[in-house]
Coordinates of C-alpha atoms (C1' of nucleotides) in Angstrom, one line a residue:
Chain A
M257 CA -34.9 16.0 63.5
Q258 CA -38.4 14.5 63.8
N259 CA -37.1 11.4 64.9
I260 CA -35.4 12.9 67.9
Q261 CA -38.3 15.5 69.1
Q262 CA -40.2 11.3 69.1
S263 CA -37.7 10.2 71.6
I264 CA -37.4 13.3 73.5
R265 CA -41.7 13.0 73.5
E266 CA -41.4 9.7 75.2
L267 CA -38.6 9.7 78.1
V268 CA -40.8 12.7 78.9
S269 CA -44.2 10.6 78.6
Q270 CA -42.0 7.5 80.8
H271 CA -40.2 9.9 83.1
Y272 CA -41.8 12.8 84.3
G273 CA -45.9 11.8 83.3
Q274 CA -46.1 14.8 81.4
E275 CA -47.4 15.0 77.3
I276 CA -46.3 17.4 75.5
E277 CA -45.0 18.4 72.5
P278 CA -41.1 19.7 72.6
I279 CA -40.2 22.3 70.8
V280 CA -36.8 21.4 68.5
S281 CA -34.9 24.4 65.8
R282 CA -31.6 23.6 65.4
P283 CA -28.9 25.9 66.3
E284 CA -25.7 26.7 65.8
P285 CA -23.4 24.2 64.3
Q286 CA -21.0 24.8 67.1
F287 CA -24.3 24.3 69.8
G288 CA -25.0 20.5 67.8
D289 CA -27.5 19.4 65.5
V290 CA -30.8 20.1 67.5
S291 CA -31.5 22.0 70.6
S292 CA -34.4 21.5 72.3
N293 CA -35.9 23.9 75.6
V294 CA -38.0 20.9 76.7
A295 CA -36.8 21.5 80.8
M296 CA -38.5 25.1 80.1
Q297 CA -42.0 23.8 78.5
L298 CA -41.8 21.6 82.0
A299 CA -40.9 23.4 84.7
K300 CA -44.4 25.1 85.2
P301 CA -45.9 22.1 85.2
L302 CA -43.2 20.6 87.6
Q303 CA -42.8 23.0 89.8
K304 CA -39.5 22.2 88.8
N305 CA -35.8 24.0 87.8
P306 CA -35.8 23.8 84.3
R307 CA -31.7 23.8 84.9
E308 CA -32.7 20.3 87.0
I309 CA -34.8 18.5 84.4
A310 CA -32.5 19.6 81.5
E311 CA -29.6 17.7 83.4
E312 CA -32.1 14.8 84.0
L313 CA -33.1 14.5 80.4
A314 CA -29.2 15.0 79.0
E315 CA -28.3 11.4 80.9
M316 CA -30.9 10.3 79.9
L317 CA -30.7 11.2 76.3
T318 CA -27.2 10.5 76.7
E319 CA -28.2 6.5 76.3
L320 CA -29.4 6.5 73.0
D321 CA -28.2 4.8 69.5
E322 CA -28.7 8.1 68.1
V323 CA -27.6 10.5 70.0
K324 CA -23.6 10.9 70.1
D325 CA -23.6 14.0 72.8
V326 CA -25.4 16.5 74.9
S327 CA -24.9 19.3 77.0
V328 CA -27.1 21.5 78.6
A329 CA -26.9 25.7 78.1
G330 CA -28.2 28.5 79.2
P331 CA -31.4 28.6 81.5
G332 CA -31.9 24.9 80.9
F333 CA -31.2 24.0 76.8
L334 CA -30.8 21.1 75.4
N335 CA -28.1 20.6 72.9
I336 CA -28.1 17.5 71.1
T337 CA -25.7 16.4 68.5
L338 CA -26.4 13.4 66.6
T339 CA -24.4 10.7 65.3
D340 CA -23.3 10.5 61.3
S341 CA -25.1 7.6 60.9
V342 CA -28.3 9.2 61.8
L343 CA -27.8 12.4 59.9
V344 CA -27.1 9.6 56.7
S345 CA -31.0 8.9 57.0
M346 CA -32.0 12.6 57.3
L347 CA -31.7 12.6 54.1
D348 CA -34.4 10.3 53.2
T349 CA -36.8 12.4 51.1
H350 CA -40.0 13.6 53.2
P351 CA -43.1 11.3 52.8
M352 CA -45.8 12.4 50.7
N353 CA -48.5 12.2 53.4
S354 CA -51.8 14.2 52.0
D355 CA -54.2 13.1 49.0
K356 CA -56.6 15.9 48.5
T357 CA -57.8 17.1 45.7
V358 CA -56.7 21.2 45.1
V359 CA -57.2 23.4 42.2
I360 CA -55.2 26.7 42.2
E361 CA -55.5 30.0 40.0
T362 CA -52.2 29.6 38.7
N363 CA -52.8 33.3 35.7
N364 CA -55.7 35.4 35.5
P365 CA -54.3 38.4 33.1
N366 CA -57.1 39.4 31.2
P367 CA -57.4 39.2 26.8
F368 CA -57.5 42.6 25.4
K369 CA -55.1 43.9 28.1
A370 CA -50.6 43.8 28.5
M371 CA -50.3 41.7 29.9
H372 CA -48.1 44.1 32.9
I373 CA -45.7 43.1 35.8
G374 CA -48.5 42.1 38.8
H375 CA -49.4 39.1 36.1
A376 CA -46.6 38.0 36.1
Y377 CA -45.5 38.3 39.6
N378 CA -48.7 36.6 40.5
A379 CA -48.3 33.1 38.0
I380 CA -45.0 32.5 39.3
I381 CA -46.5 33.2 43.1
A382 CA -49.4 31.0 42.3
D383 CA -47.5 27.8 40.3
T384 CA -44.8 27.7 43.1
I385 CA -47.7 27.3 45.5
A386 CA -48.5 24.9 43.8
N387 CA -45.5 23.3 43.4
L388 CA -45.0 23.6 46.8
I389 CA -48.8 21.4 47.6
E390 CA -47.7 18.8 44.6
R391 CA -45.0 18.0 46.5
E392 CA -47.2 16.7 49.1
G393 CA -49.0 14.5 47.5
N394 CA -51.5 16.7 46.9
H395 CA -53.9 15.9 43.4
V396 CA -53.5 19.0 42.0
Y397 CA -55.4 20.9 39.1
R398 CA -53.6 24.7 37.9
V399 CA -56.7 26.7 36.2
S400 CA -56.4 30.1 35.1
Y401 CA -59.4 33.0 35.0
H402 CA -59.7 34.9 32.9
G403 CA -62.1 38.2 32.1
D404 CA -63.0 38.2 28.4
I405 CA -66.4 40.4 28.7
G406 CA -67.7 43.7 29.7
A407 CA -65.7 47.2 30.0
H408 CA -62.6 46.7 29.4
V409 CA -63.0 44.9 26.2
G410 CA -65.4 47.9 25.7
R411 CA -62.7 50.6 25.8
S412 CA -60.4 47.8 23.2
M413 CA -63.3 47.4 20.5
Y414 CA -64.3 51.0 20.6
A415 CA -60.4 51.4 19.5
L416 CA -60.0 49.2 17.8
L417 CA -62.9 49.4 15.0
R418 CA -62.0 53.0 14.4
Y419 CA -58.3 51.7 14.1
I420 CA -59.7 49.2 10.8
D421 CA -62.0 52.1 10.1
G422 CA -64.2 48.7 8.5
D423 CA -61.7 47.4 6.9
V424 CA -60.8 44.2 9.2
K425 CA -57.9 43.4 6.7
K426 CA -55.8 45.7 8.4
L427 CA -55.4 43.6 11.6
E428 CA -53.1 41.7 9.3
E429 CA -50.6 44.2 8.9
V430 CA -49.5 44.3 12.8
S431 CA -46.8 42.1 12.8
T432 CA -47.1 39.3 15.0
D433 CA -44.1 41.3 17.5
E434 CA -45.8 44.3 17.2
R435 CA -49.5 42.7 18.7
N436 CA -48.5 43.0 22.3
S437 CA -47.9 46.4 22.0
F438 CA -50.1 46.6 19.2
M439 CA -52.9 45.5 21.7
S440 CA -52.0 47.5 25.0
R441 CA -51.9 50.5 23.1
M442 CA -55.8 49.8 21.9
Y443 CA -56.9 49.5 25.6
A444 CA -54.8 53.0 26.5
E445 CA -56.7 54.6 23.5
G446 CA -60.7 53.5 24.7
S447 CA -60.0 54.0 27.7
R448 CA -58.4 57.9 27.1
A449 CA -62.0 58.4 25.0
Y450 CA -63.6 56.5 27.7
K451 CA -62.6 58.7 30.3
E452 CA -61.9 62.7 27.9
D453 CA -64.7 62.2 25.4
E454 CA -67.8 62.2 26.6
A455 CA -69.5 61.4 22.8
A456 CA -67.7 57.8 23.1
K457 CA -68.0 57.3 26.7
P458 CA -71.9 55.0 25.9
V459 CA -70.4 54.1 22.8
I460 CA -67.9 52.3 24.5
D461 CA -70.9 50.6 27.3
E462 CA -72.7 49.7 23.7
L463 CA -69.8 48.0 22.4
A464 CA -68.6 46.7 26.6
K465 CA -72.4 44.8 26.0
Q466 CA -71.7 43.5 23.4
S467 CA -69.0 41.4 24.5
F468 CA -71.5 39.0 25.8
T469 CA -73.1 38.3 22.7
R470 CA -70.9 39.1 19.6
Q471 CA -73.7 39.6 17.4
D472 CA -72.2 41.9 14.9
P473 CA -70.2 40.0 12.4
T474 CA -67.2 42.6 12.3
Y475 CA -67.2 43.1 15.9
A476 CA -67.2 39.3 16.2
H477 CA -64.3 38.9 13.9
V478 CA -62.5 41.9 15.3
Y479 CA -63.2 39.8 18.5
D480 CA -62.2 36.8 17.8
T481 CA -58.5 37.5 16.5
I482 CA -57.6 40.0 19.5
F483 CA -58.6 37.2 21.7
D484 CA -56.7 34.7 20.4
W485 CA -53.9 36.7 19.5
S486 CA -54.1 37.6 23.3
F487 CA -54.4 34.5 24.4
E488 CA -51.0 33.6 22.6
E489 CA -49.6 36.5 24.5
I490 CA -50.4 34.9 27.4
A491 CA -49.4 31.7 26.7
L492 CA -46.3 32.7 25.8
N493 CA -46.0 34.6 28.6
M494 CA -46.1 32.1 31.3
A495 CA -43.5 29.4 29.2
R496 CA -41.0 32.5 29.5
L497 CA -41.8 33.2 33.6
G498 CA -41.4 29.5 34.4
N499 CA -45.1 28.3 34.2
K500 CA -46.2 24.7 34.2
P501 CA -49.6 24.8 31.9
V502 CA -53.2 25.1 33.0
E503 CA -55.9 22.1 32.5
K504 CA -57.7 24.5 32.2
K505 CA -59.1 28.2 31.3
F506 CA -62.3 29.6 32.4
L507 CA -63.5 32.7 31.4
E508 CA -65.7 35.6 32.4
S509 CA -68.4 34.5 30.1
D510 CA -68.5 31.3 31.4
A511 CA -69.7 32.1 35.0
D512 CA -71.5 34.8 33.9
A513 CA -74.9 33.6 33.5
R514 CA -74.9 30.6 35.8
G515 CA -73.4 33.4 38.3
V516 CA -75.8 35.7 37.9
Q517 CA -78.4 32.4 38.3
I518 CA -77.4 30.9 41.6
V519 CA -77.1 34.5 43.5
R520 CA -81.5 34.6 42.4
D521 CA -81.8 31.6 43.8
H522 CA -80.6 32.7 46.8
T523 CA -81.4 36.2 47.0
P524 CA -83.5 37.0 50.3
E525 CA -81.6 34.1 51.4
V526 CA -78.0 34.7 50.9
F527 CA -78.7 37.8 48.8
E528 CA -81.0 40.9 49.6
E529 CA -82.6 43.1 46.9
S530 CA -81.0 46.9 47.7
D531 CA -81.3 50.0 45.1
G532 CA -82.6 47.2 42.4
A533 CA -79.4 45.5 43.1
L534 CA -78.1 42.3 44.4
I535 CA -75.8 42.8 47.4
F536 CA -74.2 40.6 49.5
R537 CA -73.7 42.2 53.0
G538 CA -70.0 41.5 53.2
S539 CA -69.3 44.0 56.4
D540 CA -70.9 40.9 58.4
Y541 CA -67.5 39.5 57.3
G542 CA -65.2 41.3 57.1
G543 CA -65.3 42.5 53.5
F544 CA -67.5 45.2 53.1
D545 CA -71.1 45.6 50.9
N546 CA -71.2 44.2 47.5
V547 CA -73.1 44.6 44.8
F548 CA -72.9 41.3 42.8
V549 CA -75.9 41.9 40.1
A550 CA -76.0 45.1 39.2
S551 CA -80.1 47.2 38.8
N552 CA -79.2 46.6 35.2
G553 CA -79.4 42.8 36.1
L554 CA -76.2 42.4 34.7
G555 CA -73.6 40.1 36.5
L556 CA -70.6 41.6 37.9
Y557 CA -67.5 40.6 39.0
G558 CA -68.7 39.4 42.4
A559 CA -71.6 37.3 40.4
R560 CA -69.0 36.2 38.1
D561 CA -66.8 34.6 40.4
V562 CA -70.0 33.2 42.5
G563 CA -70.3 31.1 39.1
L564 CA -66.0 30.9 39.0
I565 CA -67.0 28.3 41.9
A566 CA -69.8 26.5 40.5
L567 CA -68.4 25.7 37.7
K568 CA -64.8 24.0 39.7
R569 CA -67.1 23.1 42.1
E570 CA -68.8 20.6 39.2
Q571 CA -65.5 19.5 38.0
Y572 CA -63.4 19.2 40.6
H573 CA -65.0 18.6 43.6
P574 CA -61.7 20.0 45.3
D575 CA -61.1 19.8 49.2
I576 CA -59.4 23.0 48.6
S577 CA -59.7 26.2 46.2
Y578 CA -56.8 28.3 46.1
I579 CA -57.0 31.7 45.1
V580 CA -54.3 34.2 44.6
T581 CA -55.1 37.9 44.7
A582 CA -53.2 41.2 45.3
E583 CA -54.0 42.3 48.8
E584 CA -56.3 44.8 46.5
Q585 CA -58.7 42.3 46.4
K586 CA -58.2 40.6 50.1
A587 CA -61.6 42.7 51.8
Y588 CA -63.8 41.4 48.4
F589 CA -62.7 37.9 49.0
K590 CA -63.6 37.9 52.3
G591 CA -67.2 38.8 51.5
L592 CA -67.0 36.4 48.8
L593 CA -66.2 33.6 50.5
A594 CA -68.2 34.3 53.0
A595 CA -71.5 34.1 50.9
A596 CA -70.2 31.0 49.6
A597 CA -70.1 29.4 52.5
Q598 CA -73.6 30.0 52.3
I599 CA -74.4 29.8 49.3
Y600 CA -73.1 25.5 49.7
P601 CA -73.1 25.0 54.0
G602 CA -70.7 22.5 55.5
E603 CA -67.9 23.8 52.6
D604 CA -66.3 26.5 54.6
G605 CA -63.3 27.4 54.2
V606 CA -63.0 24.7 51.1
T607 CA -61.4 28.4 49.3
V608 CA -59.5 29.8 50.1
N609 CA -58.5 33.2 48.7
I610 CA -54.1 33.5 49.1
S611 CA -53.1 37.5 49.0
H612 CA -49.6 39.4 48.1
G613 CA -47.8 42.3 47.8
T614 CA -47.3 44.3 44.6
V615 CA -44.4 44.9 42.7
K616 CA -42.5 48.0 42.6
L617 CA -39.3 49.3 40.9
S618 CA -36.3 50.2 43.1
T619 CA -35.3 52.6 40.0
G620 CA -39.0 54.1 40.4
K621 CA -39.0 54.5 36.2
M622 CA -41.5 52.8 34.7
S623 CA -42.6 51.7 30.9
S624 CA -42.5 54.8 28.7
R625 CA -44.8 53.5 26.8
T626 CA -47.8 52.5 27.6
G627 CA -47.0 55.2 30.8
D628 CA -48.5 53.7 33.8
V629 CA -47.9 49.7 34.0
I630 CA -44.9 47.9 33.4
E631 CA -45.3 45.3 30.7
I632 CA -43.7 41.8 31.1
S633 CA -41.5 42.6 27.9
W634 CA -40.0 45.1 29.0
L635 CA -39.0 44.1 32.4
F636 CA -37.6 40.6 30.5
D637 CA -35.6 43.3 28.2
Q638 CA -34.2 45.4 31.8
I639 CA -32.8 42.0 32.5
V640 CA -31.5 41.2 29.3
D641 CA -29.8 44.5 29.0
A642 CA -28.6 43.8 32.8
M643 CA -26.9 40.9 31.5
N644 CA -25.3 42.2 28.8
D645 CA -23.9 45.0 30.5
R646 CA -22.4 42.2 32.3
G647 CA -20.8 40.6 29.7
G648 CA -22.0 37.1 30.4
T649 CA -24.1 35.6 28.1
V650 CA -27.9 36.4 27.1
R651 CA -29.7 32.9 28.6
D652 CA -33.3 32.4 28.7
D653 CA -33.3 30.1 32.3
V654 CA -30.5 32.2 33.5
A655 CA -33.2 35.4 32.7
M656 CA -36.1 33.1 34.3
G657 CA -33.9 32.3 36.6
A658 CA -33.9 35.4 37.7
L659 CA -36.7 36.9 37.5
R660 CA -37.8 33.9 39.3
Y661 CA -36.4 34.2 41.8
A662 CA -36.6 38.3 43.2
F663 CA -40.0 37.6 43.2
L664 CA -40.2 34.3 45.4
K665 CA -37.4 35.4 48.2
V666 CA -39.6 37.8 50.0
R667 CA -42.2 36.4 51.8
V668 CA -45.4 36.2 50.1
G669 CA -47.4 39.2 51.7
G670 CA -45.5 42.4 51.2
D671 CA -44.7 44.3 48.6
V672 CA -41.8 43.7 46.3
I673 CA -39.4 46.0 45.2
F674 CA -37.3 44.4 42.2
D675 CA -33.9 46.0 41.5
V676 CA -33.1 44.6 37.7
N677 CA -29.8 44.5 38.6
E678 CA -29.6 43.0 41.3
S679 CA -32.0 39.9 40.3
V680 CA -29.7 39.2 37.8
S681 CA -26.4 39.2 40.0
I682 CA -24.3 36.2 39.5
Q683 CA -23.7 37.0 43.3
G684 CA -25.4 37.6 46.1
N685 CA -28.5 35.9 47.0
S686 CA -30.0 35.9 43.2
G687 CA -31.1 33.2 41.1
P688 CA -28.1 33.0 39.1
Y689 CA -25.5 32.6 42.0
L690 CA -27.3 29.3 42.5
Q691 CA -27.8 28.0 39.1
Y692 CA -24.6 28.9 39.0
A693 CA -23.7 26.6 42.3
H694 CA -25.0 24.0 40.6
A695 CA -23.4 23.9 36.9
R696 CA -19.9 24.5 39.2
A697 CA -21.5 20.8 41.4
C698 CA -22.2 19.2 38.1
S699 CA -18.5 20.0 36.2
I700 CA -16.9 18.8 39.7
L701 CA -19.3 15.4 39.1
A702 CA -18.6 15.3 35.5
K703 CA -14.9 15.6 35.5
S704 CA -14.1 12.7 38.5
T705 CA -13.8 9.3 37.4
V706 CA -14.2 7.8 40.5
T707 CA -17.3 5.9 41.4
I708 CA -19.6 7.3 43.9
E709 CA -20.0 5.3 47.5
Q710 CA -22.0 6.2 49.8
P711 CA -20.0 5.9 53.2
T712 CA -20.8 3.1 55.5
D713 CA -18.9 3.5 58.0
C714 CA -20.4 6.8 58.7
S715 CA -17.5 8.9 60.0
F716 CA -17.1 12.3 58.4
Q717 CA -14.9 15.1 58.1
P718 CA -15.9 18.3 60.4
D719 CA -16.0 20.6 57.0
E720 CA -18.2 17.2 55.2
R721 CA -19.6 16.6 58.5
L722 CA -21.2 20.6 58.5
L723 CA -22.0 20.3 54.6
L724 CA -23.6 17.2 55.7
R725 CA -25.2 19.0 58.2
K726 CA -27.2 21.3 56.3
V727 CA -28.4 19.4 53.8
T728 CA -29.9 17.0 56.0
E729 CA -32.4 20.6 56.6
Y730 CA -33.8 20.5 53.3
S731 CA -36.8 18.3 54.3
D732 CA -37.9 20.2 57.5
V733 CA -37.4 23.6 55.0
V734 CA -40.0 22.3 52.6
E735 CA -42.8 21.1 54.7
R736 CA -42.1 24.8 56.3
A737 CA -43.0 26.2 53.1
T738 CA -45.3 24.1 52.5
Q739 CA -47.4 24.0 55.5
E740 CA -47.0 27.9 55.6
L741 CA -47.6 28.1 52.3
M742 CA -44.3 30.3 51.6
P743 CA -42.5 29.7 48.7
H744 CA -39.0 32.3 50.2
H745 CA -38.0 30.0 53.3
I746 CA -36.7 27.8 49.9
C747 CA -35.1 30.7 49.0
N748 CA -33.6 31.4 52.0
Y749 CA -32.6 28.1 52.7
L750 CA -31.3 27.5 49.4
Y751 CA -29.0 30.1 49.4
E752 CA -27.2 29.3 53.1
L753 CA -26.8 25.2 51.3
S754 CA -24.4 27.1 48.6
Q755 CA -22.4 29.1 50.5
E756 CA -21.6 26.1 53.2
F757 CA -21.0 23.8 50.0
N758 CA -18.7 27.6 48.4
R759 CA -16.8 27.2 52.2
F760 CA -16.1 23.6 51.6
Y761 CA -15.1 23.5 48.1
E762 CA -12.4 26.5 49.0
K763 CA -11.1 24.5 52.2
N764 CA -11.1 21.2 50.6
R765 CA -10.0 19.1 47.5
V766 CA -12.8 16.5 46.2
I767 CA -11.1 14.9 42.7
S768 CA -7.5 13.4 43.3
D769 CA -8.4 13.5 47.2
D770 CA -8.1 10.4 49.5
R771 CA -11.6 10.8 50.4
E772 CA -12.9 11.0 47.0
S773 CA -15.6 9.0 46.2
V774 CA -17.6 10.1 49.9
R775 CA -17.0 13.6 48.7
L776 CA -17.8 12.9 45.2
W777 CA -21.0 11.5 47.2
L778 CA -21.7 14.4 49.7
V779 CA -21.4 16.7 46.7
E780 CA -23.6 14.6 44.9
T781 CA -26.2 14.6 48.1
Y782 CA -26.1 18.4 48.0
R783 CA -26.1 18.7 44.1
D784 CA -29.5 17.0 43.8
T785 CA -30.7 18.8 46.9
L786 CA -30.1 22.0 45.3
A787 CA -31.6 20.8 42.0
D788 CA -34.9 19.9 43.7
G789 CA -35.5 23.0 45.7
L790 CA -34.7 25.0 42.3
G791 CA -37.4 22.7 40.6
L792 CA -40.4 23.7 43.4
L793 CA -39.0 26.8 42.6
G794 CA -39.9 26.3 39.1
I795 CA -36.2 28.1 38.0
P796 CA -34.2 25.9 35.8
A797 CA -31.2 24.2 37.4
P798 CA -28.7 23.8 34.3
K799 CA -25.3 22.0 34.2
T800 CA -23.5 24.5 32.5
L801 CA -23.7 27.7 32.7
Chain B
rG248 C1' -63.7 58.0 59.4
rC249 C1' -64.0 52.9 59.7
rA250 C1' -60.9 47.6 58.7
rC251 C1' -56.9 45.0 56.8
rU252 C1' -51.4 45.1 56.3
rC253 C1' -47.0 47.0 56.9
rG254 C1' -42.4 50.3 60.5
rU255 C1' -35.4 45.3 62.1
rA256 C1' -28.0 48.4 59.6
rG257 C1' -27.2 53.3 54.2
rC258 C1' -30.0 50.4 50.0
rU259 C1' -33.2 44.9 49.9
rC260 C1' -34.7 41.5 52.9
rA261 C1' -35.2 37.1 57.0
rG262 C1' -36.3 35.6 61.3
rU263 C1' -42.7 36.3 64.6
rG264 C1' -42.1 34.1 72.0
rG265 C1' -36.6 31.0 73.8
rA266 C1' -30.4 31.7 74.8
rU267 C1' -25.0 31.8 74.3
rU268 C1' -22.6 38.0 69.2
rA269 C1' -30.7 40.1 66.5
rG270 C1' -28.8 37.4 60.9
rA271 C1' -28.4 37.4 54.6
rG272 C1' -27.4 40.5 50.1
rC273 C1' -25.7 44.3 47.7
rA274 C1' -22.7 48.9 49.4
rU275 C1' -18.1 50.6 51.6
rC276 C1' -13.1 48.8 53.8
rU277 C1' -9.1 45.1 54.1
rG278 C1' -7.4 40.7 53.8
rU279 C1' -7.0 35.0 51.2
rC280 C1' -5.3 33.0 46.3
rU281 C1' -0.9 31.2 39.3
rU282 C1' -8.8 27.2 41.8
rC283 C1' -11.7 20.8 41.2
rG284 C1' -15.4 26.6 37.0
rG285 C1' -12.2 32.6 42.1
rA286 C1' -19.0 34.1 39.4
rA287 C1' -14.6 31.7 45.6
rC288 C1' -13.1 32.6 51.0
rA289 C1' -12.0 34.9 55.5
rG290 C1' -12.4 39.1 57.7
rA291 C1' -14.4 44.5 59.4
rG292 C1' -17.4 48.8 59.9
rG293 C1' -22.6 49.5 60.2
rG294 C1' -29.1 48.3 64.4
rU295 C1' -32.1 52.2 70.9
rC296 C1' -36.0 45.8 66.1
rG297 C1' -41.3 52.8 64.3
rU298 C1' -42.1 55.8 70.0
rA299 C1' -44.7 54.5 75.0
rG300 C1' -45.6 51.6 78.2
rG301 C1' -48.1 46.4 80.2
rU302 C1' -48.7 40.6 79.7
rU303 C1' -43.2 37.0 80.9
rC304 C1' -39.1 33.5 84.6
rG305 C1' -37.4 35.0 79.3
rA306 C1' -40.3 40.3 73.9
rA307 C1' -38.2 42.4 66.9
rU308 C1' -42.0 38.1 68.1
rC309 C1' -48.1 38.5 72.2
rC310 C1' -51.5 42.9 74.0
rU311 C1' -52.9 48.8 74.4
rA312 C1' -51.7 53.4 72.9
rC313 C1' -49.2 56.7 69.8
rC314 C1' -46.2 58.2 65.5
rG315 C1' -45.4 57.3 60.2
rA316 C1' -46.1 54.3 55.0
rG317 C1' -49.4 51.0 52.0
rU318 C1' -54.6 49.3 51.1
rG319 C1' -60.0 48.6 50.3
rU320 C1' -64.4 50.5 52.1
rA321 C1' -71.8 48.1 46.4
rC322 C1' -73.1 48.9 40.5
rC323 C1' -65.1 48.7 37.6
rA324 C1' -62.2 43.9 38.4

RNA sequence: GCACUCGUAGCUCAGUGGAUUAGAGCAUCUGUCUUCGGAACAGAGGGUCGUAGGUUCGAAUCCUACCGAGUGUACCA
């Protein structure tokens, strides 16, 4: 597509003396392979009828080797059909043309709390965006960031210390399977006590403060144990979600002291004092005025994020650093990033916040166990149940594909209404459907004994050409998804691609047909493209299902 | 109150300046079919693209107002 765009640009430059970027798109197959409204773009500067310009351009384009046919439609649209060999040449993978150092947070659940559905969504979006950036040729560092200190730790510790009642051995009685629900129960209990029990409040505040120092041996022991459990749980869930491992875990405790110091060093130039706290006037930058260091001298999340930016900067010297969060934090990040831009002049725009919506269940049913949050384990249980109901075998790679695809197929930014049954459905626009489509193509390839040949004469039959044409769109789709950081474009495309294959497959035999070797090549090309696309989405592409 | 996001078929969503029927999936209805994995294919019904103006040769897409939903709005993250 870029070649033809280039050709049009040159023609326009030569014949009309206009330097423009011709807009080209993919029309419906019946209209050709490429269409362009370049004549309309030229009509105004040239003071000429667009239809007339289109006719002239059509004549010139027909002369090109890569063009088979051109027609003019409507007010002056050009519909261009390319030769088959050009179509084949378009299959070449798109160039790796970027070489930046990129840091991206691909998960950030807090220890001492259960992982919920929002963590899963956040992690899947971020991991897939990381895949896209990596594909461009950039050096990507996946990192994570976790809150290991502060208020929520105090709440959990309150309930935990009461639970063990002086005997740390009691923790050993909690079996591996029960740990996650045990931890969320403890957190829920502590939270409730903080809200409802006046006497507990100061105790919890004190326990929260202790999370910074952890000097009491019993406290330290319980803390360390739950800390380890939490990270085992996080690692387990990340693997289950199909996320690639991170290179480094950053902790709030690492970032805290550093951030507080930086905020102090930049007061009053960047931050200012207000009611004893150090604040940043985010409202001047589309955010809101926010406290970074509290009046009691302790760092808040803002200060820690400043510290985290400093740590990432030292460790990786990133050209771009992505922080993927839910949209609730969008305004906060406007302020934070404006502050960071002042702390590090000339590095404005290095740190970028990508925000996404929240996940809601279509059934409206929430987790019964912990009240208001939906735990990841519960989510997987639902998927497994739905698979069982369908009578299919339950497989981890299919569950993973179902969940990732359901989350990724919607545009990043809006909310996701998650329907468990729809996600595992083998029919329709779902992960398992694509996995099935892949397995089916593999099966054909495995069955044939004929050698696969890339066609040399390049004359395809109409149905073959339709499939080939669809496959050639892949690199454009990947490019768009990468530029916009929008994985859903790939989902939509892969689904259309599979449909196109099914249409072909329905009407045309591959094995024991005269054109078997050419068609095998086509099936293989399709299969490889599908597998590559699924790979970018982090979805397994099984050979059998 | 102010700021940001969103409003497209019964439901869930693509499409965000370009046309020749505004597209998919689910759901509903009808066909094909002893298949290379039918977990398929073909087709039908279903839309004043929230409402009203405006800009443009051309608007679901841009602008304005209004209606409706969500989120944020300093010592939680």
